């Protein structure tokens, strides 16, 4: 407590201020303290209520934002579906689903493609492993013994390009030890010096000397074309641009669309959807194709791609660009002469769209005055972690596919069964198949493919072939995938429920090239007979024999 007059701090037992002598009034101090305490409690209550309101408001705002973000696609789709015309909404849905899906596919295709073909390195290795049971079966069928050298076979192929040089290497390995040690049975190295128009070939197991020759058979004008070979490959950006441009042109001509509601079903799932009924009559198709042809004739992207093909064409008298322009002009003339007004055939398509604007099914039929013929239909429904799909293709061979499974942590587990003409034909099983980055060319998981009992009846096979297939009815092909941005591994195994009989493993990777042209002293020109004989003289056959002894080839073959 403090003195009321001078403000000096006082002890609890003091009755008079030691500084100014003012007496301490205990009753007054108690009243002030009580009022102060009461005021503090009231302020705290007010502050508490206000704080609670603030916290509640902030929390509500955060929840509202999260709900909006999480349901943005639902809200956006509902607005478009409500305020735009059926045709505009259909174009929006197709662009969101089909056009973007095609662009994702292109992105995935190019995921394993070098970005710069002027400076790249690619390595591919394939190994084949045959188990003992299969080896005994091969021996019994062929009557040959001592085939152990066939049990493990490996092949490695590499390709590089850098600084106007190309290099390729091919190696074959026999035996498990040789594959583990990367010790080839025989290998072939080829180096192309595009600037000097020369090629150098080395077989290290025979000779350390290179066989050298000039590109005498290649015309001088063709050498720049070889250097620019990679330019003929369309870029990812070019293909995506063309997909977007021409899908937009086609869709802009679609006007006959009706909106409604529907229910789609699979084996056990149902889903309420919005149905878009789209009519593609002869007039619509004619107008769309003519507009696309007009655009293609002036399309600089298409012109560039075709002219790049012309640069590397071996036939100087043929032009891809000119041929394409001729096709466009002829097609334009035929379309112009087509009396679409009198053509009564048309395509009728039902597009089923969920509340997020995602297409989950289609029915496509061909219609004319006599009626309607179903062509293609598919449905895909996801309910939580459960997914089911159905697809039907009608024609000479009626194909019906049903599938079910689960999606958990972006992994699919499930199976598809394909029926042909009413008979079970094929089963595909997915195990831990990762789909998160599939459109970027990355995935992992296991795929199993098995022929089913109805395959012979489905394909109408004769008895001999049917019997052969029946022998393999208990077997399946297992494919294990692990695809990354710059590398991939794929293992193919012919299995039954417990054993892998033949296993083929393919590895590929990309990296930085390191190439060095051979020293002139290591090159022997073989452009004449004397040069060939000079290179043959460099072969040490005793060393070759010693090398062959390190392989699993039968000893009698070597001696």
Coordinates of C-alpha atoms in Angstrom, one line a residue:
X1 CA 0.0 0.0 0.0
X2 CA 1.0 3.6 -0.5
X3 CA 0.7 6.9 1.4
X4 CA -2.3 8.9 0.2
X5 CA -0.4 12.2 0.5
X6 CA 3.2 11.6 -0.7
X7 CA 2.8 8.2 -2.3
X8 CA 5.6 6.5 -0.3
X9 CA 5.3 2.7 -0.2
X10 CA 4.1 1.6 3.3
X11 CA 4.4 -1.6 5.2
X12 CA 1.2 -3.5 6.2
X13 CA 1.7 -2.8 9.9
X14 CA 2.5 0.9 9.6
X15 CA -0.1 3.4 11.0
X16 CA 1.7 6.6 10.0
X17 CA 3.8 7.6 7.0
X18 CA 7.5 7.8 8.0
X19 CA 8.0 10.5 5.3
X20 CA 5.2 13.1 5.8
X21 CA 3.6 11.8 9.1
X22 CA 0.2 11.4 7.6
X23 CA -1.9 8.8 9.4
X24 CA -2.9 5.7 7.5
X25 CA -6.7 5.2 7.3
X26 CA -7.2 1.4 7.2
X27 CA -11.0 1.7 6.3
X28 CA -10.4 4.0 3.4
X29 CA -7.6 1.7 2.1
X30 CA -9.8 -1.3 2.3
X31 CA -12.6 0.4 0.4
X32 CA -10.2 1.6 -2.4
X33 CA -8.7 -1.9 -2.6
X34 CA -12.2 -3.4 -2.8
X35 CA -13.3 -1.0 -5.5
X36 CA -10.0 -1.6 -7.5
X37 CA -10.4 -5.3 -7.2
X38 CA -14.1 -5.1 -8.3
X39 CA -13.1 -2.9 -11.2
X40 CA -10.4 -5.3 -12.3
X41 CA -12.8 -8.2 -12.2
X42 CA -15.3 -6.4 -14.3
X43 CA -12.7 -5.4 -16.8
X44 CA -11.5 -9.0 -16.9
X45 CA -15.0 -10.2 -17.5
X46 CA -15.5 -7.6 -20.3
X47 CA -12.1 -8.5 -21.8
X48 CA -12.9 -12.2 -21.5
X49 CA -16.2 -11.9 -23.3
X50 CA -14.6 -9.7 -26.0
X51 CA -11.7 -12.1 -26.4
X52 CA -14.0 -15.1 -26.7
X53 CA -16.0 -13.2 -29.4
X54 CA -12.8 -12.4 -31.3
X55 CA -11.5 -16.0 -31.1
X56 CA -14.9 -17.3 -32.2
X57 CA -15.0 -14.9 -35.0
X58 CA -11.5 -15.7 -36.3
X59 CA -12.3 -19.4 -36.0
X60 CA -15.5 -19.1 -37.9
X61 CA -13.7 -17.1 -40.6
X62 CA -11.0 -19.8 -40.9
X63 CA -13.6 -22.5 -41.1
X64 CA -15.6 -20.5 -43.7
X65 CA -12.4 -20.0 -45.8
X66 CA -11.5 -23.7 -45.6
X67 CA -15.0 -24.8 -46.5
X68 CA -14.9 -22.4 -49.5
X69 CA -11.5 -23.6 -50.6
X70 CA -12.4 -27.3 -50.2
X71 CA -15.7 -26.8 -52.0
X72 CA -14.5 -24.3 -54.5
X73 CA -14.9 -26.7 -57.4
X74 CA -18.4 -27.5 -56.2
X75 CA -19.4 -23.9 -56.0
X76 CA -17.7 -22.9 -59.2
X77 CA -19.3 -25.8 -61.1
X78 CA -22.7 -25.0 -59.6
X79 CA -22.4 -21.4 -60.7
X80 CA -21.4 -22.3 -64.3
X81 CA -24.1 -25.0 -64.5
X82 CA -26.7 -22.5 -63.4
X83 CA -25.9 -19.2 -65.1
X84 CA -24.4 -20.4 -68.4
X85 CA -26.2 -22.0 -71.4
X86 CA -26.1 -25.8 -71.7
X87 CA -23.6 -25.5 -74.6
X88 CA -21.3 -23.2 -72.7
X89 CA -21.4 -25.5 -69.7
X90 CA -20.6 -28.5 -71.9
X91 CA -17.6 -26.8 -73.4
X92 CA -16.3 -25.9 -70.0
X93 CA -16.7 -29.5 -68.8
X94 CA -14.9 -31.0 -71.8
X95 CA -12.1 -28.5 -71.5
X96 CA -11.7 -29.2 -67.8
X97 CA -11.7 -33.0 -68.2
X98 CA -10.8 -34.2 -71.7
X99 CA -8.5 -31.4 -72.9
X100 CA -6.5 -31.3 -69.7
X101 CA -6.4 -35.1 -69.5
X102 CA -4.8 -35.2 -73.0
X103 CA -2.3 -32.6 -72.0
X104 CA -1.4 -34.5 -68.9
X105 CA -0.9 -37.6 -71.0
X106 CA 1.5 -35.7 -73.3
X107 CA 3.4 -34.5 -70.2
X108 CA 3.7 -38.1 -69.0
X109 CA 4.9 -39.2 -72.4
X110 CA 7.7 -36.6 -72.3
X111 CA 8.7 -37.3 -68.7
X112 CA 11.4 -39.7 -69.7
X113 CA 12.4 -37.8 -72.8
X114 CA 15.7 -35.7 -72.7
X115 CA 15.1 -32.0 -72.6
X116 CA 18.1 -31.3 -74.8
X117 CA 19.0 -33.8 -77.5
X118 CA 22.2 -31.9 -78.1
X119 CA 23.5 -33.0 -74.7
X120 CA 22.1 -36.2 -73.3
X121 CA 23.0 -39.6 -72.0
X122 CA 20.7 -42.6 -71.8
X123 CA 21.4 -46.1 -70.5
X124 CA 19.1 -49.1 -70.8
X125 CA 19.8 -52.5 -69.3
X126 CA 17.8 -55.7 -69.8
X127 CA 18.4 -58.9 -67.9
X128 CA 16.8 -62.3 -68.4
X129 CA 16.7 -64.9 -65.7
X130 CA 15.3 -68.5 -66.2
X131 CA 14.7 -70.8 -63.3
X132 CA 16.0 -74.4 -63.0
X133 CA 12.6 -76.0 -63.8
X134 CA 12.3 -74.0 -67.1
X135 CA 15.9 -74.8 -68.0
X136 CA 15.3 -78.5 -67.6
X137 CA 12.1 -78.1 -69.7
X138 CA 14.1 -76.4 -72.5
X139 CA 16.8 -79.1 -72.4
X140 CA 14.1 -81.8 -72.7
X141 CA 12.4 -80.1 -75.6
X142 CA 15.6 -79.3 -77.5
X143 CA 17.6 -82.4 -76.6
X144 CA 20.6 -80.1 -75.7
X145 CA 22.6 -80.4 -72.5
X146 CA 24.7 -77.9 -70.6
X147 CA 22.6 -74.8 -71.3
X148 CA 23.5 -73.2 -68.0
X149 CA 25.0 -70.2 -69.9
X150 CA 21.4 -69.3 -71.0
X151 CA 20.1 -69.1 -67.5
X152 CA 21.3 -65.5 -66.9
X153 CA 21.6 -63.2 -69.9
X154 CA 22.1 -59.4 -69.7
X155 CA 22.3 -56.7 -72.3
X156 CA 23.2 -53.1 -71.8
X157 CA 22.7 -50.3 -74.4
X158 CA 23.8 -46.7 -73.9
X159 CA 23.5 -43.7 -76.2
X160 CA 25.1 -40.2 -75.9
X161 CA 25.2 -37.0 -77.9
X162 CA 27.4 -34.1 -77.2
X163 CA 29.4 -31.5 -79.1
X164 CA 28.6 -32.9 -82.6
X165 CA 29.4 -36.4 -81.5
X166 CA 27.2 -39.4 -81.0
X167 CA 28.2 -42.6 -79.2
X168 CA 26.4 -45.9 -78.7
X169 CA 27.5 -48.9 -76.7
X170 CA 26.1 -52.4 -76.7
X171 CA 27.2 -55.1 -74.3
X172 CA 26.1 -58.7 -73.8
X173 CA 26.7 -60.5 -70.5
X174 CA 26.4 -64.3 -69.8
X175 CA 26.0 -65.6 -66.3
X176 CA 25.0 -64.1 -62.9
X177 CA 28.5 -63.3 -61.9
X178 CA 29.2 -61.5 -65.1
X179 CA 26.1 -59.4 -64.7
X180 CA 26.9 -58.5 -61.1
X181 CA 30.4 -57.5 -62.1
X182 CA 29.3 -55.8 -65.4
X183 CA 31.8 -58.1 -67.2
X184 CA 30.6 -58.4 -70.8
X185 CA 30.9 -61.5 -72.9
X186 CA 31.2 -59.2 -75.9
X187 CA 30.6 -55.5 -76.5
X188 CA 30.5 -53.0 -79.3
X189 CA 31.3 -49.3 -79.1
X190 CA 30.4 -47.0 -82.0
X191 CA 31.4 -43.3 -82.1
X192 CA 30.1 -40.9 -84.7
X193 CA 32.1 -37.7 -85.3
X194 CA 29.6 -35.6 -87.2
X195 CA 32.0 -32.8 -87.7
X196 CA 34.7 -35.0 -89.3
X197 CA 32.0 -37.2 -90.9
X198 CA 33.8 -40.3 -89.5
X199 CA 32.7 -43.4 -87.6
X200 CA 34.9 -45.4 -85.2
X201 CA 34.0 -48.9 -84.0
X202 CA 35.7 -50.9 -81.2
X203 CA 35.1 -54.5 -80.0
X204 CA 37.2 -54.4 -76.8
X205 CA 37.1 -58.1 -76.2
X206 CA 38.9 -58.6 -79.5
X207 CA 41.1 -55.5 -79.9
X208 CA 41.7 -52.2 -78.3
X209 CA 42.1 -50.6 -81.7
X210 CA 39.2 -48.8 -83.3
X211 CA 38.1 -49.5 -86.9
X212 CA 37.8 -46.1 -88.6
X213 CA 35.9 -45.1 -91.8
X214 CA 34.6 -42.0 -93.4
X215 CA 30.9 -41.4 -94.2
X216 CA 31.7 -41.6 -97.9
X217 CA 28.3 -43.1 -98.7
X218 CA 26.5 -40.2 -97.0
X219 CA 26.0 -37.1 -99.1
X220 CA 27.5 -34.0 -97.7
X221 CA 24.1 -32.2 -97.6
X222 CA 22.7 -35.0 -95.3
X223 CA 25.2 -34.5 -92.5
X224 CA 23.6 -31.4 -91.1
X225 CA 20.3 -33.3 -91.2
X226 CA 21.8 -36.0 -89.0
X227 CA 22.9 -33.3 -86.6
X228 CA 19.4 -31.8 -86.5
X229 CA 17.7 -35.2 -86.2
X230 CA 16.3 -34.4 -82.7
X231 CA 14.6 -31.3 -84.0
X232 CA 12.0 -33.4 -85.8
X233 CA 10.6 -34.5 -82.5
X234 CA 7.7 -32.3 -81.4
X235 CA 8.2 -30.6 -78.1
X236 CA 5.7 -31.1 -75.2
X237 CA 4.7 -27.4 -75.4
X238 CA 4.0 -27.8 -79.2
X239 CA 1.7 -30.8 -78.7
X240 CA -0.1 -29.2 -75.8
X241 CA -0.7 -26.1 -77.8
X242 CA -2.2 -28.0 -80.7
X243 CA -4.4 -30.0 -78.4
X244 CA -5.8 -26.9 -76.7
X245 CA -6.2 -25.0 -80.0
X246 CA -8.0 -27.6 -82.0
X247 CA -10.2 -28.9 -79.2
X248 CA -11.4 -25.4 -78.6
X249 CA -12.1 -24.9 -82.3
X250 CA -14.2 -28.1 -82.4
X251 CA -16.1 -27.4 -79.3
X252 CA -16.9 -23.8 -80.3
X253 CA -19.2 -25.3 -83.0
X254 CA -21.2 -27.5 -80.6
X255 CA -24.6 -25.8 -79.8
X256 CA -27.1 -28.6 -79.5
X257 CA -26.9 -29.5 -75.8
X258 CA -29.6 -30.2 -73.3
X259 CA -29.2 -30.3 -69.5
X260 CA -30.9 -32.7 -67.1
X261 CA -30.5 -35.0 -64.1
X262 CA -29.7 -38.7 -64.1
X263 CA -28.4 -41.6 -62.0
X264 CA -25.4 -43.7 -63.0
X265 CA -24.7 -47.2 -61.6
X266 CA -21.9 -49.7 -61.6
X267 CA -21.9 -53.2 -59.9
X268 CA -22.9 -52.0 -56.5
X269 CA -22.6 -48.2 -56.5
X270 CA -25.0 -45.5 -57.6
X271 CA -24.4 -41.7 -58.1
X272 CA -26.7 -38.7 -58.7
X273 CA -25.3 -36.7 -61.6
X274 CA -26.1 -34.1 -64.2
X275 CA -26.6 -35.3 -67.7
X276 CA -25.6 -33.3 -70.8
X277 CA -27.2 -34.6 -74.0
X278 CA -25.0 -33.5 -76.9
X279 CA -26.0 -33.9 -80.6
X280 CA -23.3 -33.9 -83.2
X281 CA -25.2 -33.7 -86.5
X282 CA -23.7 -33.5 -90.0
X283 CA -23.9 -29.7 -90.1
X284 CA -22.1 -29.4 -86.8
X285 CA -19.3 -31.8 -87.8
X286 CA -18.9 -30.2 -91.2
X287 CA -18.6 -26.7 -89.8
X288 CA -16.1 -27.8 -87.1
X289 CA -13.9 -29.7 -89.6
X290 CA -13.9 -26.8 -92.1
X291 CA -12.9 -24.3 -89.4
X292 CA -10.1 -26.6 -88.2
X293 CA -8.8 -27.1 -91.7
X294 CA -8.7 -23.3 -92.3
X295 CA -6.8 -22.9 -89.1
X296 CA -4.3 -25.8 -89.9
X297 CA -3.5 -24.3 -93.3
X298 CA -2.1 -21.2 -91.6
X299 CA -0.8 -22.8 -88.4
X300 CA 2.8 -21.9 -87.8
X301 CA 3.3 -24.7 -85.3
X302 CA 2.2 -27.4 -87.7
X303 CA 4.3 -25.9 -90.5
X304 CA 7.4 -25.9 -88.2
X305 CA 6.9 -29.6 -87.2
X306 CA 6.4 -30.7 -90.8
X307 CA 9.3 -28.7 -92.1
X308 CA 11.5 -30.3 -89.5
X309 CA 10.5 -33.7 -90.9
X310 CA 11.5 -32.4 -94.3
X311 CA 15.0 -31.5 -93.0
X312 CA 15.8 -35.1 -92.1
X313 CA 14.0 -36.8 -95.0
X314 CA 16.2 -39.0 -97.1
X315 CA 13.9 -38.3 -100.1
X316 CA 14.7 -34.8 -101.3
X317 CA 11.8 -34.9 -103.8
X318 CA 9.2 -35.6 -101.1
X319 CA 7.9 -32.9 -98.8
X320 CA 5.9 -33.8 -95.7
X321 CA 4.7 -30.2 -95.5
X322 CA 3.5 -30.1 -99.2
X323 CA 1.8 -33.5 -98.8
X324 CA -0.1 -32.3 -95.7
X325 CA -1.2 -29.2 -97.4
X326 CA -2.5 -31.2 -100.3
X327 CA -4.5 -33.5 -98.0
X328 CA -6.0 -30.4 -96.3
X329 CA -7.0 -28.9 -99.7
X330 CA -8.6 -32.2 -100.9
X331 CA -10.4 -32.6 -97.6
X332 CA -11.7 -29.1 -97.7
X333 CA -13.0 -29.6 -101.2
X334 CA -14.8 -32.8 -100.2
X335 CA -16.4 -31.2 -97.1
X336 CA -17.5 -28.2 -99.1
X337 CA -19.3 -30.5 -101.6
X338 CA -20.9 -32.5 -98.8
X339 CA -24.6 -31.8 -98.5
X340 CA -24.8 -32.0 -94.7
X341 CA -28.4 -30.7 -94.8
X342 CA -29.6 -34.0 -96.3
X343 CA -27.5 -36.3 -94.1
X344 CA -29.8 -37.7 -91.4
X345 CA -27.1 -39.6 -89.4
X346 CA -25.9 -38.1 -86.2
X347 CA -24.0 -38.9 -83.0
X348 CA -25.8 -38.7 -79.7
X349 CA -23.6 -38.4 -76.6
X350 CA -24.7 -38.4 -73.0
X351 CA -22.1 -36.9 -70.7
X352 CA -22.5 -37.5 -66.9
X353 CA -21.0 -34.9 -64.7
X354 CA -20.8 -34.9 -60.9
X355 CA -21.2 -31.9 -58.6
X356 CA -17.5 -31.0 -59.0
X357 CA -17.7 -30.8 -62.8
X358 CA -15.8 -34.1 -63.2
X359 CA -17.0 -36.4 -66.0
X360 CA -17.8 -39.8 -64.5
X361 CA -19.4 -41.5 -67.6
X362 CA -20.5 -41.3 -71.2
X363 CA -22.9 -43.1 -73.6
X364 CA -22.2 -42.6 -77.3
X365 CA -24.7 -43.8 -79.9
X366 CA -25.1 -43.5 -83.7
X367 CA -28.6 -42.5 -84.7
X368 CA -30.5 -42.3 -88.0
X369 CA -34.1 -42.5 -89.2
X370 CA -34.2 -46.2 -88.4
X371 CA -33.2 -45.9 -84.8
X372 CA -30.3 -45.7 -82.3
X373 CA -27.2 -48.0 -82.2
X374 CA -25.1 -48.0 -79.0
X375 CA -21.3 -47.7 -79.7
X376 CA -19.4 -46.9 -76.5
X377 CA -20.2 -46.4 -72.8
X378 CA -18.3 -46.1 -69.6
X379 CA -18.9 -45.2 -66.0
X380 CA -16.5 -44.5 -63.1
X381 CA -17.8 -44.0 -59.6
X382 CA -15.8 -43.3 -56.4
X383 CA -17.5 -43.5 -53.0
X384 CA -15.0 -42.7 -50.3
X385 CA -12.2 -45.2 -50.7
X386 CA -14.2 -47.6 -52.9
X387 CA -14.0 -47.3 -56.7
X388 CA -15.9 -49.2 -59.4
X389 CA -15.9 -48.9 -63.2
X390 CA -17.7 -50.4 -66.2
X391 CA -17.0 -49.9 -69.9
X392 CA -18.6 -51.4 -73.0
X393 CA -17.5 -51.3 -76.7
X394 CA -19.9 -52.7 -79.2
X395 CA -19.0 -53.9 -82.7
X396 CA -17.8 -57.0 -84.4
X397 CA -16.5 -58.1 -81.0
X398 CA -18.5 -56.9 -78.1
X399 CA -16.2 -56.1 -75.2
X400 CA -17.4 -55.4 -71.7
X401 CA -15.0 -54.5 -68.8
X402 CA -15.9 -54.4 -65.1
X403 CA -13.6 -53.3 -62.3
X404 CA -13.6 -52.6 -58.6
X405 CA -11.1 -51.7 -56.0
X406 CA -10.0 -49.2 -53.4
X407 CA -8.0 -46.0 -53.4
X408 CA -6.0 -45.4 -50.2
X409 CA -3.1 -42.8 -49.9
X410 CA -3.1 -42.4 -53.7
X411 CA -2.6 -46.2 -54.2
X412 CA -5.1 -48.3 -56.2
X413 CA -5.7 -51.9 -55.3
X414 CA -8.3 -53.7 -57.4
X415 CA -8.9 -55.7 -60.5
X416 CA -10.5 -55.5 -64.0
X417 CA -12.2 -58.3 -65.8
X418 CA -12.6 -58.2 -69.6
X419 CA -15.4 -60.1 -71.3
X420 CA -15.4 -60.6 -75.1
X421 CA -18.6 -61.8 -76.7
X422 CA -19.9 -62.8 -73.3
X423 CA -16.9 -64.9 -72.3
X424 CA -14.3 -64.1 -69.6
X425 CA -11.2 -63.2 -71.5
X426 CA -8.7 -61.3 -69.4
X427 CA -8.1 -60.2 -65.8
X428 CA -5.8 -57.3 -64.8
X429 CA -5.0 -56.8 -61.1
X430 CA -3.4 -53.7 -59.6
X431 CA -1.5 -53.8 -56.4
X432 CA -0.3 -50.7 -54.6
X433 CA -0.4 -48.9 -58.0
X434 CA 0.5 -45.2 -57.3
X435 CA -1.5 -42.7 -59.2
X436 CA -0.4 -39.4 -57.6
X437 CA 2.0 -38.4 -60.3
X438 CA 1.0 -40.7 -63.1
X439 CA 0.3 -37.9 -65.5
X440 CA 3.9 -36.6 -64.8
X441 CA 5.3 -39.9 -65.9
X442 CA 6.0 -41.2 -62.4
X443 CA 4.4 -44.3 -60.8
X444 CA 5.1 -47.5 -59.0
X445 CA 3.2 -50.7 -58.2
X446 CA 2.4 -54.1 -59.5
X447 CA 0.2 -55.2 -62.4
X448 CA -0.8 -58.8 -62.9
X449 CA -2.3 -60.0 -66.2
X450 CA -3.9 -63.4 -66.5
X451 CA -5.8 -65.2 -69.3
X452 CA -9.2 -66.6 -68.2
X453 CA -10.9 -69.8 -69.0
X454 CA -13.2 -68.3 -71.7
X455 CA -10.4 -66.9 -73.9
X456 CA -10.6 -69.7 -76.5
X457 CA -14.4 -69.3 -76.9
X458 CA -14.1 -65.5 -76.9
X459 CA -11.6 -65.5 -79.8
X460 CA -13.0 -68.5 -81.6
X461 CA -9.7 -70.4 -81.5
X462 CA -9.2 -73.9 -82.8
X463 CA -8.7 -76.9 -80.5
X464 CA -4.9 -77.0 -80.8
X465 CA -4.4 -73.4 -79.8
X466 CA -7.1 -73.7 -77.1
X467 CA -5.2 -76.7 -75.7
X468 CA -2.0 -74.7 -75.6
X469 CA -3.6 -71.8 -73.9
X470 CA -5.2 -74.2 -71.3
X471 CA -1.7 -75.3 -70.4
X472 CA -0.9 -71.7 -69.3
X473 CA -4.2 -71.2 -67.6
X474 CA -2.6 -71.3 -64.2
X475 CA 0.1 -68.8 -65.1
X476 CA 0.1 -65.0 -65.1
X477 CA 2.4 -62.1 -66.2
X478 CA 3.5 -60.0 -63.3
X479 CA 4.8 -56.5 -64.1
X480 CA 6.5 -54.5 -61.3
X481 CA 7.0 -50.8 -62.0
X482 CA 9.1 -48.1 -60.4
X483 CA 9.2 -45.0 -62.7
X484 CA 10.9 -41.8 -61.5
X485 CA 11.7 -38.5 -63.3
X486 CA 15.1 -39.6 -64.8
X487 CA 15.0 -43.4 -64.3
X488 CA 12.7 -46.3 -64.6
X489 CA 12.8 -50.0 -63.7
X490 CA 10.3 -52.6 -65.0
X491 CA 10.3 -56.3 -64.2
X492 CA 8.3 -58.8 -66.2
X493 CA 7.8 -62.3 -64.6
X494 CA 6.0 -65.3 -65.9
X495 CA 4.6 -66.8 -62.7
X496 CA 2.2 -69.2 -61.1
X497 CA 1.1 -68.7 -57.5
X498 CA 4.5 -69.6 -56.1
X499 CA 7.3 -69.5 -58.7
X500 CA 8.7 -67.1 -61.2
X501 CA 9.8 -69.2 -64.3
X502 CA 11.2 -66.4 -66.5
X503 CA 12.0 -62.9 -65.3
X504 CA 13.0 -60.0 -67.5
X505 CA 14.2 -56.8 -65.9
X506 CA 14.6 -53.5 -67.8
X507 CA 16.3 -50.5 -66.2
X508 CA 16.7 -47.1 -67.9
X509 CA 18.3 -43.9 -66.7
X510 CA 19.4 -40.5 -68.0
X511 CA 22.5 -38.6 -67.1
X512 CA 25.3 -36.3 -68.3
X513 CA 27.3 -37.5 -71.3
X514 CA 31.1 -37.9 -71.1
X515 CA 32.5 -38.6 -74.5
X516 CA 36.1 -38.6 -75.8
X517 CA 37.0 -39.3 -79.4
X518 CA 39.6 -42.0 -79.9
X519 CA 43.2 -41.0 -80.3
X520 CA 44.4 -41.1 -83.9
X521 CA 47.1 -43.6 -82.9
X522 CA 44.3 -46.0 -81.8
X523 CA 42.4 -45.9 -85.1
X524 CA 43.0 -48.1 -88.0
X525 CA 41.3 -47.2 -91.3
X526 CA 39.4 -50.2 -92.8
X527 CA 38.3 -48.5 -96.0
X528 CA 40.4 -51.0 -98.0
X529 CA 41.5 -54.6 -97.6
X530 CA 44.9 -53.7 -96.3
X531 CA 43.3 -51.7 -93.4
X532 CA 41.0 -54.6 -92.6
X533 CA 44.0 -57.0 -92.4
X534 CA 45.9 -54.5 -90.3
X535 CA 43.0 -54.4 -87.8
X536 CA 42.8 -58.2 -87.8
X537 CA 46.5 -58.4 -86.9
X538 CA 45.8 -56.5 -83.6
X539 CA 43.6 -59.4 -82.3
X540 CA 45.3 -61.5 -79.7
X541 CA 43.4 -64.8 -80.0
X542 CA 45.0 -66.3 -76.9
X543 CA 43.6 -63.4 -74.8
X544 CA 40.2 -63.9 -76.5
X545 CA 40.3 -67.6 -75.5
X546 CA 41.2 -66.7 -71.9
X547 CA 38.4 -64.2 -71.8
X548 CA 35.9 -66.9 -73.1
X549 CA 37.0 -69.2 -70.3
X550 CA 35.7 -66.7 -67.8
X551 CA 32.2 -67.1 -69.3
X552 CA 29.8 -69.9 -68.6
X553 CA 30.0 -71.2 -72.2
X554 CA 30.6 -74.9 -72.5
X555 CA 34.3 -75.7 -72.4
X556 CA 34.1 -77.8 -75.5
X557 CA 32.9 -74.8 -77.4
X558 CA 36.0 -72.8 -76.4
X559 CA 38.6 -75.4 -77.0

